[in-house]
Amino acid sequence: MIVIMKTYTPSEEIATVIQEFRNLNLTPEAIESNHKVVIGLVGDTASLNPDHIQQISPFIERVMRVKQPFKRASSEFRNGEPSSIEVSTPNGIVTFGLNHPLVIVAGPCSVENEEMIVETAKVVKATGAQFLRGGAYKPRSSPYAFQGHGESALNLLATAREVTGLGIITEVMDTADLEKVAEVADVVQIGARNMQNFSLLKKAGATGKPILLKRGLSATIEEWLMAAEYILAAGNPNVILCERGIRSFDRQYTRNTLDLSVVPVLRSLTHLPIMIDPSHATGFSQFVPTMAKASIASGADSLMIEVHPSPKTALSDGPQSLTPADFRELMQEITPLAQFFGRGATPEFVKSPSGAIA
Ligand code: PEP
Ligand code: MN
């Protein structure tokens, strides 16, 4: 249930109303949007009568039930206002969200060694990325395939962060590694295969770190949003959704099927920012640029692109990785496109923590 307070309601009145809700054993969450305070109520609201809630204060404008099973993730919960997720990186604050420039996340599938990760970080930074991606713990279909270098790879990501100032996005697969991953990552990734690992979702949510939640291999949109709800319910409002292609019947010419229709669908359902990963979606580097451009046209807030200095010798996902030259070319193509769609980088795109332009 959400309670929309009238514009310019005095803050003391909002505090009194919040206390009233607590007295009813509800968990109120107040969000300011469009000069209004919206109070989301979580708990056993089924038995509450909205008319009675309305009578708590003359400053209550409207009381509405959230019909969706995903409460905190729903658009209604923020009165239709999209979330902006600010991530602090050494280079400054980068914001994911509908009213912000496109955020570019790039890097190899796996962190292989210091030279490759630092060199790739330098290249993607010089080309305009704000985040470096790279796996330390890899979810591989075969137990005999390269599993990632683990903790030592996290240290290499920390080095790349130090050298370039890029934010780091890396995956956690196991709750046992969460603390180590959260220490290095500016955004913690939960991969497609763990989208419904509910204990991992709860614990990752509790770290307070922004979470990148990839869509499960065959997850419905509702299952995906309910997974996001686990993180939000753990008290962490900073969830970014990442579409990375869903399982379909063709495995020969595309690795997955990129479901770009999720962009408008998610926009209608949720306030959370949306990232698209055309690399895992298509599985082949030659198709990545087209789908990256289509992602921008569909309104995505961010792109995740796999880039490797030598895709032919990559320890994982070489076929879908762009070379640095391919990536540069792609960035040249998408820069005016992002501008055309109103998502171009502004001089203030990356703000230093003090608010000055970095
Ligand atoms: C990845 O980003 O490296 C990855 C394994 O992705 P996904 O979980 O989407 O397969
Ligand atoms: Mn990969």
Short mmCIF file of N, CA, C and O in Angstrom, two decimals, residues 90-93 347-348 350-353 355-358:
data_model
loop_
_atom_site.label_atom_id
_atom_site.label_comp_id
_atom_site.label_asym_id
_atom_site.label_seq_id
_atom_site.Cartn_x
_atom_site.Cartn_y
_atom_site.Cartn_z
N PRO A 90 36.25 5.94 -7.77
CA PRO A 90 37.37 6.88 -7.53
C PRO A 90 37.32 8.08 -8.47
O PRO A 90 37.73 9.17 -8.11
N ASN A 91 36.79 7.89 -9.69
CA ASN A 91 36.69 9.01 -10.63
C ASN A 91 35.53 9.94 -10.33
O ASN A 91 35.42 11.00 -10.95
N GLY A 92 34.64 9.55 -9.45
CA GLY A 92 33.49 10.38 -9.11
C GLY A 92 32.22 9.56 -9.04
O GLY A 92 32.25 8.33 -9.09
N ILE A 93 31.11 10.28 -8.94
CA ILE A 93 29.83 9.59 -8.78
C ILE A 93 29.21 9.36 -10.16
O ILE A 93 29.11 10.28 -10.96
N PRO A 347 29.12 17.21 -19.59
CA PRO A 347 30.38 17.44 -18.89
C PRO A 347 30.28 17.09 -17.41
O PRO A 347 31.27 16.82 -16.76
N GLU A 348 29.05 17.10 -16.89
CA GLU A 348 28.89 16.82 -15.46
C GLU A 348 28.62 15.35 -15.19
O GLU A 348 28.25 14.98 -14.08
N VAL A 350 30.31 12.59 -14.77
CA VAL A 350 30.96 12.01 -13.60
C VAL A 350 31.31 13.15 -12.68
O VAL A 350 32.15 13.98 -12.99
N LYS A 351 30.62 13.18 -11.56
CA LYS A 351 30.86 14.26 -10.60
C LYS A 351 31.79 13.77 -9.51
O LYS A 351 31.68 12.62 -9.07
N SER A 352 32.66 14.62 -9.08
CA SER A 352 33.51 14.22 -7.97
C SER A 352 32.62 14.20 -6.72
O SER A 352 31.57 14.82 -6.70
N PRO A 353 33.02 13.46 -5.69
CA PRO A 353 32.17 13.35 -4.52
C PRO A 353 31.78 14.71 -3.95
O PRO A 353 30.74 14.86 -3.35
N GLY A 355 30.89 17.16 -5.64
CA GLY A 355 29.91 17.77 -6.52
C GLY A 355 30.57 18.55 -7.65
O GLY A 355 29.92 18.93 -8.60
N ALA A 356 31.89 18.76 -7.56
CA ALA A 356 32.57 19.48 -8.63
C ALA A 356 32.75 18.54 -9.83
O ALA A 356 32.69 17.32 -9.67
N ILE A 357 32.94 19.13 -10.99
CA ILE A 357 33.09 18.30 -12.18
C ILE A 357 34.47 17.65 -12.18
O ILE A 357 35.47 18.34 -11.99
N ALA A 358 34.50 16.35 -12.38
CA ALA A 358 35.79 15.64 -12.33
C ALA A 358 36.51 15.79 -13.65
O ALA A 358 35.90 15.92 -14.68
#
